[in-house]
CSV table of N, CA and C in Angstrom, one decimal:
chain,number,residue,atom,x,y,z
A,1,MET,N,-14.3,65.6,-41.9
A,1,MET,CA,-13.0,65.3,-41.2
A,1,MET,C,-12.4,66.6,-40.8
A,2,SER,N,-11.7,66.6,-39.7
A,2,SER,CA,-11.1,67.9,-39.3
A,2,SER,C,-9.6,67.8,-39.6
A,3,ASP,N,-9.0,69.0,-39.4
A,3,ASP,CA,-7.6,69.1,-39.7
A,3,ASP,C,-6.7,68.7,-38.6
A,4,GLN,N,-7.3,68.4,-37.5
A,4,GLN,CA,-6.5,68.0,-36.3
A,4,GLN,C,-6.0,66.5,-36.5
A,5,PRO,N,-4.8,66.4,-36.1
A,5,PRO,CA,-4.3,65.0,-36.2
A,5,PRO,C,-5.0,64.1,-35.2
A,6,ALA,N,-5.1,62.9,-35.5
A,6,ALA,CA,-5.8,61.9,-34.7
A,6,ALA,C,-5.0,61.7,-33.4
A,7,PRO,N,-5.6,61.6,-32.2
A,7,PRO,CA,-4.9,61.4,-31.0
A,7,PRO,C,-4.1,60.0,-31.1
A,8,PRO,N,-3.0,60.0,-30.5
A,8,PRO,CA,-2.2,58.8,-30.5
A,8,PRO,C,-2.9,57.6,-29.9
A,9,ALA,N,-2.9,56.5,-30.5
A,9,ALA,CA,-3.5,55.3,-29.9
A,9,ALA,C,-2.9,54.9,-28.6
A,10,ALA,N,-3.7,54.3,-27.7
A,10,ALA,CA,-3.1,53.9,-26.5
A,10,ALA,C,-2.0,52.9,-26.7
A,11,PRO,N,-0.9,53.0,-26.1
A,11,PRO,CA,0.2,52.1,-26.4
A,11,PRO,C,-0.2,50.7,-25.9
A,12,ALA,N,0.0,49.7,-26.7
A,12,ALA,CA,-0.3,48.3,-26.3
A,12,ALA,C,0.7,47.9,-25.2
A,13,PRO,N,0.2,47.1,-24.3
A,13,PRO,CA,1.1,46.7,-23.2
A,13,PRO,C,2.2,45.8,-23.8
A,14,GLN,N,3.4,46.2,-23.4
A,14,GLN,CA,4.6,45.5,-23.9
A,14,GLN,C,4.7,44.1,-23.3
A,15,GLU,N,4.7,43.1,-24.1
A,15,GLU,CA,4.9,41.8,-23.6
A,15,GLU,C,6.4,41.5,-23.5
A,16,THR,N,6.8,41.1,-22.4
A,16,THR,CA,8.2,40.8,-22.2
A,16,THR,C,8.4,39.4,-22.8
A,17,PRO,N,9.5,39.2,-23.6
A,17,PRO,CA,9.7,37.9,-24.1
A,17,PRO,C,9.9,36.9,-23.0
A,18,SER,N,9.2,35.8,-23.1
A,18,SER,CA,9.3,34.8,-22.0
A,18,SER,C,10.5,34.0,-22.3
A,19,PRO,N,11.2,33.5,-21.2
A,19,PRO,CA,12.4,32.7,-21.4
A,19,PRO,C,12.0,31.4,-22.1
A,20,ALA,N,13.0,30.7,-22.6
A,20,ALA,CA,12.8,29.4,-23.2
A,20,ALA,C,12.1,28.4,-22.3
A,21,PRO,N,11.3,27.6,-22.7
A,21,PRO,CA,10.6,26.6,-21.8
A,21,PRO,C,11.7,25.7,-21.2
A,22,ARG,N,11.5,25.6,-19.9
A,22,ARG,CA,12.5,24.8,-19.1
A,22,ARG,C,12.1,23.3,-19.1
A,23,GLN,N,13.1,22.5,-19.1
A,23,GLN,CA,12.8,21.0,-19.0
A,23,GLN,C,12.5,20.8,-17.5
A,24,GLU,N,11.7,19.7,-17.3
A,24,GLU,CA,11.4,19.4,-15.9
A,24,GLU,C,12.6,18.9,-15.2
A,25,GLY,N,12.8,19.3,-14.0
A,25,GLY,CA,13.8,18.8,-13.2
A,25,GLY,C,15.2,19.5,-13.4
A,26,HIS,N,15.3,20.4,-14.4
A,26,HIS,CA,16.6,21.0,-14.7
A,26,HIS,C,16.6,22.4,-14.0
A,27,THR,N,17.6,22.6,-13.2
A,27,THR,CA,17.7,23.8,-12.4
A,27,THR,C,18.6,24.9,-13.1
A,28,GLY,N,19.2,24.6,-14.1
A,28,GLY,CA,20.1,25.5,-14.8
A,28,GLY,C,21.5,25.1,-14.6
A,29,GLY,N,22.4,25.9,-15.1
A,29,GLY,CA,23.8,25.5,-14.9
A,29,GLY,C,24.3,24.7,-16.1
A,30,ALA,N,25.2,23.8,-15.9
A,30,ALA,CA,25.7,22.9,-16.9
A,30,ALA,C,24.6,22.0,-17.5
A,31,PRO,N,24.7,21.7,-18.8
A,31,PRO,CA,23.7,20.7,-19.3
A,31,PRO,C,23.8,19.4,-18.6
A,32,ARG,N,22.7,18.7,-18.5
A,32,ARG,CA,22.7,17.4,-17.8
A,32,ARG,C,22.7,16.3,-18.7
A,33,ARG,N,23.2,15.2,-18.3
A,33,ARG,CA,23.3,14.0,-19.1
A,33,ARG,C,21.9,13.3,-19.0
A,34,SER,N,21.7,12.4,-20.0
A,34,SER,CA,20.5,11.6,-19.9
A,34,SER,C,20.5,10.8,-18.7
A,35,GLU,N,19.3,10.7,-18.0
A,35,GLU,CA,19.2,10.0,-16.8
A,35,GLU,C,18.6,8.6,-17.0
A,36,GLY,N,18.3,8.2,-18.2
A,36,GLY,CA,17.7,6.9,-18.5
A,36,GLY,C,18.7,5.8,-18.3
A,37,HIS,N,18.2,4.6,-18.2
A,37,HIS,CA,19.0,3.4,-18.1
A,37,HIS,C,19.7,3.0,-19.4
A,38,SER,N,19.0,3.3,-20.5
A,38,SER,CA,19.5,2.9,-21.8
A,38,SER,C,20.6,3.7,-22.3
A,39,GLY,N,20.7,5.0,-21.8
A,39,GLY,CA,21.7,5.8,-22.3
A,39,GLY,C,21.5,6.4,-23.7
A,40,GLY,N,20.2,6.2,-24.1
A,40,GLY,CA,19.9,6.6,-25.5
A,40,GLY,C,19.7,8.1,-25.6
A,41,GLY,N,19.4,8.6,-26.8
A,41,GLY,CA,19.2,10.0,-27.1
A,41,GLY,C,18.2,10.7,-26.3
A,42,GLY,N,18.3,11.9,-26.0
A,42,GLY,CA,17.4,12.7,-25.1
A,42,GLY,C,16.2,13.1,-25.8
A,43,GLY,N,16.2,14.3,-26.4
A,43,GLY,CA,14.9,14.8,-27.0
A,43,GLY,C,14.2,15.5,-25.9
A,44,GLN,N,13.2,16.3,-26.3
A,44,GLN,CA,12.5,17.1,-25.3
A,44,GLN,C,11.2,16.3,-24.9
A,45,ARG,N,10.9,16.4,-23.6
A,45,ARG,CA,9.7,15.8,-23.1
A,45,ARG,C,8.5,16.4,-23.6
A,46,ARG,N,7.5,15.6,-23.9
A,46,ARG,CA,6.2,16.1,-24.3
A,46,ARG,C,5.4,16.6,-23.1
A,47,GLU,N,4.9,17.8,-23.2
A,47,GLU,CA,4.1,18.3,-22.0
A,47,GLU,C,2.7,17.7,-22.0
A,48,GLY,N,2.1,17.5,-23.2
A,48,GLY,CA,0.7,17.0,-23.2
A,48,GLY,C,0.5,16.3,-24.5
A,49,GLY,N,-0.7,15.7,-24.6
A,49,GLY,CA,-1.0,15.0,-25.8
A,49,GLY,C,-0.6,13.5,-25.8
A,50,GLY,N,0.2,13.1,-24.9
A,50,GLY,CA,0.6,11.7,-24.9
A,50,GLY,C,-0.5,10.9,-24.2
A,51,PRO,N,-0.3,9.6,-24.1
A,51,PRO,CA,-1.2,8.8,-23.4
A,51,PRO,C,-1.3,9.1,-22.0
A,52,GLY,N,-2.5,9.3,-21.5
A,52,GLY,CA,-2.7,9.7,-20.1
A,52,GLY,C,-2.6,11.2,-19.9
A,53,GLY,N,-2.2,12.0,-20.9
A,53,GLY,CA,-2.1,13.4,-20.8
A,53,GLY,C,-3.4,14.1,-21.0
A,54,PRO,N,-3.4,15.4,-21.1
A,54,PRO,CA,-4.7,16.1,-21.4
A,54,PRO,C,-5.3,15.6,-22.7
A,55,GLY,N,-6.6,15.2,-22.6
A,55,GLY,CA,-7.2,14.7,-23.8
A,55,GLY,C,-7.0,13.2,-24.1
A,56,GLY,N,-6.1,12.6,-23.3
A,56,GLY,CA,-5.8,11.2,-23.5
A,56,GLY,C,-6.9,10.3,-22.8
A,57,PRO,N,-6.6,9.0,-22.7
A,57,PRO,CA,-7.6,8.1,-22.2
A,57,PRO,C,-7.8,8.3,-20.7
A,58,GLY,N,-6.9,8.9,-20.0
A,58,GLY,CA,-7.0,9.0,-18.5
A,58,GLY,C,-7.8,10.3,-18.2
A,59,GLY,N,-8.1,11.1,-19.1
A,59,GLY,CA,-8.9,12.4,-18.8
A,59,GLY,C,-7.9,13.4,-18.3
A,60,PRO,N,-8.5,14.5,-17.7
A,60,PRO,CA,-7.6,15.5,-17.2
A,60,PRO,C,-6.8,15.1,-16.0
A,61,GLY,N,-5.5,15.4,-16.0
A,61,GLY,CA,-4.7,15.1,-14.9
A,61,GLY,C,-4.0,13.8,-15.0
A,62,GLY,N,-4.1,13.0,-16.1
A,62,GLY,CA,-3.4,11.8,-16.2
A,62,GLY,C,-4.2,10.6,-15.8
A,63,PRO,N,-3.7,9.4,-15.8
A,63,PRO,CA,-4.5,8.2,-15.5
A,63,PRO,C,-4.9,8.2,-14.0
A,64,GLY,N,-6.1,7.9,-13.7
A,64,GLY,CA,-6.6,7.9,-12.4
A,64,GLY,C,-7.0,9.2,-11.8
A,65,GLY,N,-7.1,10.2,-12.6
A,65,GLY,CA,-7.6,11.5,-12.1
A,65,GLY,C,-6.4,12.4,-11.8
A,66,PRO,N,-6.7,13.6,-11.2
A,66,PRO,CA,-5.7,14.5,-10.8
A,66,PRO,C,-4.7,14.0,-9.8
A,67,ARG,N,-3.4,14.4,-10.0
A,67,ARG,CA,-2.4,13.8,-9.1
A,67,ARG,C,-2.4,14.6,-7.8
A,68,ARG,N,-2.3,13.9,-6.7
A,68,ARG,CA,-2.1,14.6,-5.4
A,68,ARG,C,-0.7,14.3,-5.0
A,69,GLY,N,-0.1,15.2,-4.2
A,69,GLY,CA,1.2,15.0,-3.7
A,69,GLY,C,1.3,13.8,-2.8
A,70,GLY,N,2.2,12.9,-3.0
A,70,GLY,CA,2.4,11.8,-2.1
A,70,GLY,C,1.6,10.6,-2.5
A,71,LYS,N,1.8,9.5,-1.7
A,71,LYS,CA,1.1,8.3,-2.0
A,71,LYS,C,-0.3,8.3,-1.4
A,72,ARG,N,-1.2,7.5,-2.1
A,72,ARG,CA,-2.5,7.4,-1.6
A,72,ARG,C,-2.6,6.7,-0.3
A,73,GLN,N,-3.3,7.2,0.7
A,73,GLN,CA,-3.3,6.6,2.0
A,73,GLN,C,-4.4,5.6,2.1
A,74,TYR,N,-4.0,4.4,2.7
A,74,TYR,CA,-5.0,3.4,2.9
A,74,TYR,C,-5.2,3.2,4.4
A,75,PHE,N,-6.4,3.3,4.8
A,75,PHE,CA,-6.7,3.1,6.3
A,75,PHE,C,-7.1,1.7,6.5
A,76,ARG,N,-6.3,1.0,7.3
A,76,ARG,CA,-6.5,-0.4,7.6
A,76,ARG,C,-7.1,-0.5,9.1
A,77,LYS,N,-8.2,-1.2,9.3
A,77,LYS,CA,-8.7,-1.3,10.6
A,77,LYS,C,-7.8,-2.2,11.5
A,78,LYS,N,-7.6,-1.7,12.7
A,78,LYS,CA,-6.7,-2.4,13.6
A,78,LYS,C,-7.3,-3.7,14.0
A,79,LYS,N,-6.6,-4.8,13.8
A,79,LYS,CA,-7.1,-6.1,14.3
A,79,LYS,C,-6.8,-6.3,15.8
A,80,VAL,N,-7.8,-6.9,16.4
A,80,VAL,CA,-7.7,-7.1,17.9
A,80,VAL,C,-7.6,-8.6,18.1
A,81,CYS,N,-6.9,-8.9,19.2
A,81,CYS,CA,-6.7,-10.3,19.6
A,81,CYS,C,-8.0,-10.9,20.1
A,82,ARG,N,-8.5,-11.9,19.4
A,82,ARG,CA,-9.7,-12.6,19.8
A,82,ARG,C,-9.7,-13.1,21.2
A,83,PHE,N,-8.5,-13.6,21.6
A,83,PHE,CA,-8.4,-14.2,22.9
A,83,PHE,C,-8.3,-13.2,24.0
A,84,CYS,N,-7.7,-12.0,23.7
A,84,CYS,CA,-7.7,-10.9,24.7
A,84,CYS,C,-9.1,-10.4,24.9
A,85,VAL,N,-9.9,-10.3,23.9
A,85,VAL,CA,-11.3,-9.7,24.0
A,85,VAL,C,-12.1,-10.7,24.8
A,86,GLU,N,-11.9,-12.0,24.7
A,86,GLU,CA,-12.7,-13.0,25.4
A,86,GLU,C,-12.1,-13.4,26.7
A,87,HIS,N,-11.0,-12.7,27.1
A,87,HIS,CA,-10.3,-13.0,28.3
A,87,HIS,C,-9.9,-14.4,28.5
A,88,VAL,N,-9.3,-15.0,27.5
A,88,VAL,CA,-8.9,-16.4,27.6
A,88,VAL,C,-7.6,-16.5,28.3
A,89,ASP,N,-7.5,-17.4,29.3
A,89,ASP,CA,-6.3,-17.6,30.1
A,89,ASP,C,-5.5,-18.8,29.5
A,90,PHE,N,-6.2,-19.7,28.9
A,90,PHE,CA,-5.5,-20.9,28.5
A,90,PHE,C,-6.1,-21.4,27.2
A,91,ILE,N,-5.3,-21.6,26.1
A,91,ILE,CA,-5.9,-22.1,24.9
A,91,ILE,C,-5.8,-23.6,24.9
A,92,ASP,N,-6.9,-24.3,24.9
A,92,ASP,CA,-7.0,-25.7,25.1
A,92,ASP,C,-6.8,-26.4,23.8
A,93,TYR,N,-5.8,-27.3,23.7
A,93,TYR,CA,-5.5,-28.0,22.4
A,93,TYR,C,-6.6,-29.0,22.1
A,94,LYS,N,-7.5,-29.4,23.0
A,94,LYS,CA,-8.5,-30.3,22.7
A,94,LYS,C,-9.8,-29.7,22.0
A,95,LYS,N,-9.8,-28.4,22.0
A,95,LYS,CA,-11.0,-27.7,21.4
A,95,LYS,C,-10.6,-27.4,19.9
A,96,VAL,N,-10.8,-28.4,19.1
A,96,VAL,CA,-10.3,-28.2,17.7
A,96,VAL,C,-11.1,-27.1,17.0
A,97,GLU,N,-12.4,-27.0,17.3
A,97,GLU,CA,-13.2,-26.0,16.6
A,97,GLU,C,-12.7,-24.6,16.9
A,98,MET,N,-12.0,-24.4,18.0
A,98,MET,CA,-11.4,-23.1,18.3
A,98,MET,C,-10.1,-22.9,17.6
A,99,LEU,N,-9.4,-24.0,17.3
A,99,LEU,CA,-8.1,-23.9,16.6
A,99,LEU,C,-8.2,-23.8,15.1
A,100,LEU,N,-9.2,-24.4,14.5
A,100,LEU,CA,-9.3,-24.5,13.1
A,100,LEU,C,-9.2,-23.1,12.3
A,101,PRO,N,-9.8,-22.0,12.8
A,101,PRO,CA,-9.7,-20.8,12.1
A,101,PRO,C,-8.3,-20.2,12.0
A,102,PHE,N,-7.4,-20.8,12.8
A,102,PHE,CA,-6.0,-20.3,12.8
A,102,PHE,C,-5.0,-21.2,12.0
A,103,VAL,N,-5.6,-22.2,11.3
A,103,VAL,CA,-4.8,-23.1,10.5
A,103,VAL,C,-5.3,-23.0,9.1
A,104,GLN,N,-4.3,-22.9,8.1
A,104,GLN,CA,-4.7,-22.9,6.7
A,104,GLN,C,-5.2,-24.3,6.3
A,105,GLU,N,-5.7,-24.3,5.1
A,105,GLU,CA,-6.2,-25.6,4.5
A,105,GLU,C,-5.1,-26.6,4.4
A,106,ARG,N,-3.9,-26.2,4.1
A,106,ARG,CA,-2.8,-27.1,3.9
A,106,ARG,C,-2.1,-27.4,5.2
A,107,GLY,N,-2.6,-26.9,6.4
A,107,GLY,CA,-2.0,-27.2,7.7
A,107,GLY,C,-1.1,-26.2,8.3
A,108,LYS,N,-0.8,-25.1,7.6
A,108,LYS,CA,0.1,-24.1,8.1
A,108,LYS,C,-0.6,-23.3,9.2
A,109,ILE,N,0.1,-22.9,10.2
A,109,ILE,CA,-0.4,-21.9,11.2
A,109,ILE,C,-0.4,-20.5,10.6
A,110,LEU,N,-1.5,-19.8,10.7
A,110,LEU,CA,-1.6,-18.5,10.2
A,110,LEU,C,-0.8,-17.5,11.0
A,111,PRO,N,-0.1,-16.6,10.4
A,111,PRO,CA,0.7,-15.6,11.2
A,111,PRO,C,-0.1,-14.6,11.9
A,112,ARG,N,0.5,-13.9,12.8
A,112,ARG,CA,-0.2,-12.9,13.6
A,112,ARG,C,-0.7,-11.7,12.8
A,113,ARG,N,0.0,-11.3,11.7
A,113,ARG,CA,-0.4,-10.2,10.9
A,113,ARG,C,-1.7,-10.5,10.2
A,114,MET,N,-2.0,-11.8,10.0
A,114,MET,CA,-3.2,-12.2,9.3
A,114,MET,C,-4.4,-12.4,10.3
A,115,THR,N,-4.1,-12.9,11.5
A,115,THR,CA,-5.2,-13.2,12.4
A,115,THR,C,-5.4,-12.1,13.4
A,116,GLY,N,-4.4,-11.3,13.7
A,116,GLY,CA,-4.5,-10.2,14.6
A,116,GLY,C,-4.3,-10.6,16.1
A,117,THR,N,-3.9,-11.8,16.3
A,117,THR,CA,-3.7,-12.2,17.7
A,117,THR,C,-2.4,-11.5,18.3
A,118,CYS,N,-2.4,-11.3,19.6
A,118,CYS,CA,-1.2,-10.7,20.2
A,118,CYS,C,-0.1,-11.8,20.3
A,119,SER,N,1.1,-11.3,20.6
A,119,SER,CA,2.3,-12.2,20.6
A,119,SER,C,2.1,-13.3,21.7
A,120,ARG,N,1.6,-13.0,22.8
A,120,ARG,CA,1.5,-14.0,23.9
A,120,ARG,C,0.5,-15.1,23.4
A,121,HIS,N,-0.7,-14.7,22.9
A,121,HIS,CA,-1.6,-15.7,22.5
A,121,HIS,C,-1.2,-16.4,21.3
A,122,GLN,N,-0.4,-15.8,20.4
A,122,GLN,CA,0.1,-16.5,19.2
A,122,GLN,C,1.0,-17.6,19.6
A,123,ARG,N,1.8,-17.4,20.6
A,123,ARG,CA,2.7,-18.5,21.1
A,123,ARG,C,1.9,-19.6,21.7
A,124,TRP,N,0.9,-19.3,22.5
A,124,TRP,CA,0.0,-20.3,23.1
A,124,TRP,C,-0.7,-21.0,22.0
A,125,LEU,N,-1.1,-20.3,21.0
A,125,LEU,CA,-1.9,-20.9,19.9
A,125,LEU,C,-1.0,-21.9,19.1
A,126,GLY,N,0.2,-21.5,18.8
A,126,GLY,CA,1.1,-22.4,18.1
A,126,GLY,C,1.4,-23.7,18.9
A,127,GLU,N,1.6,-23.5,20.2
A,127,GLU,CA,1.8,-24.7,21.1
A,127,GLU,C,0.6,-25.6,21.1
A,128,ALA,N,-0.6,-25.0,21.2
A,128,ALA,CA,-1.9,-25.8,21.2
A,128,ALA,C,-2.1,-26.6,19.9
A,129,ILE,N,-1.8,-25.9,18.8
A,129,ILE,CA,-2.0,-26.5,17.5
A,129,ILE,C,-1.0,-27.7,17.3
A,130,LYS,N,0.3,-27.5,17.8
A,130,LYS,CA,1.3,-28.6,17.7
A,130,LYS,C,0.9,-29.8,18.5
A,131,ARG,N,0.3,-29.5,19.7
A,131,ARG,CA,-0.1,-30.6,20.6
A,131,ARG,C,-1.3,-31.3,19.9
A,132,ALA,N,-2.2,-30.6,19.3
A,132,ALA,CA,-3.4,-31.2,18.7
A,132,ALA,C,-2.9,-32.0,17.5
A,133,ARG,N,-1.9,-31.6,16.8
A,133,ARG,CA,-1.4,-32.4,15.7
A,133,ARG,C,-0.8,-33.7,16.2
A,134,ASN,N,-0.1,-33.6,17.3
A,134,ASN,CA,0.6,-34.8,17.8
A,134,ASN,C,-0.4,-35.9,18.2
A,135,ILE,N,-1.6,-35.6,18.7
A,135,ILE,CA,-2.5,-36.6,19.1
A,135,ILE,C,-3.6,-36.8,18.0
A,136,ALA,N,-3.3,-36.3,16.8
A,136,ALA,CA,-4.1,-36.5,15.6
A,136,ALA,C,-5.5,-35.8,15.6
A,137,LEU,N,-5.6,-34.7,16.3
A,137,LEU,CA,-6.8,-34.0,16.3
A,137,LEU,C,-6.8,-33.0,15.1
A,138,LEU,N,-5.6,-32.6,14.7
A,138,LEU,CA,-5.4,-31.7,13.5
A,138,LEU,C,-4.4,-32.4,12.6
A,139,PRO,N,-4.6,-32.2,11.3
A,139,PRO,CA,-3.6,-32.8,10.4
A,139,PRO,C,-2.3,-32.0,10.3
A,140,PHE,N,-1.2,-32.7,10.1
A,140,PHE,CA,0.1,-31.9,9.9
A,140,PHE,C,0.0,-31.2,8.5
A,141,ALA,N,-0.5,-31.9,7.5
A,141,ALA,CA,-0.6,-31.3,6.2
A,141,ALA,C,-1.7,-32.1,5.4
A,142,THR,N,-2.3,-31.4,4.4
A,142,THR,CA,-3.2,-32.1,3.5
A,142,THR,C,-2.5,-32.6,2.3
A,143,GLU,N,-3.1,-33.6,1.6
A,143,GLU,CA,-2.5,-34.0,0.4
A,143,GLU,C,-2.9,-33.1,-0.7
A,144,LEU,N,-2.1,-32.9,-1.7
A,144,LEU,CA,-2.4,-32.1,-2.9
A,144,LEU,C,-3.2,-32.9,-3.9
């Protein structure tokens, strides 16, 4: 060993003390009241370990996989009017086989959002179904 003093060790990087963990949704300022409906005691939220959290039954990211911002988009195919496609000028009330798909089992006329018919043909369809009911080609209602 030599008489020279040991060189000073490299100074460890100073870690700045991190601020206290913030509660979600709190921006600072005055303390906030409990936002629950019950008005019960607050307590701190659990960050993880709860059901659906990391390591929970939902796997990483909570139930249903990782969260994406916003609602899941559902693409619905645009329904087209059957009568417009076939270039129908008049809906004949005597053609029961053409009217049956537009009537429920109980006798109700299906709405446009279910069948995809346009407003013009839906009006003609309703009129034809009512005429067919009046001359007993279609039932008004079925018995339960």
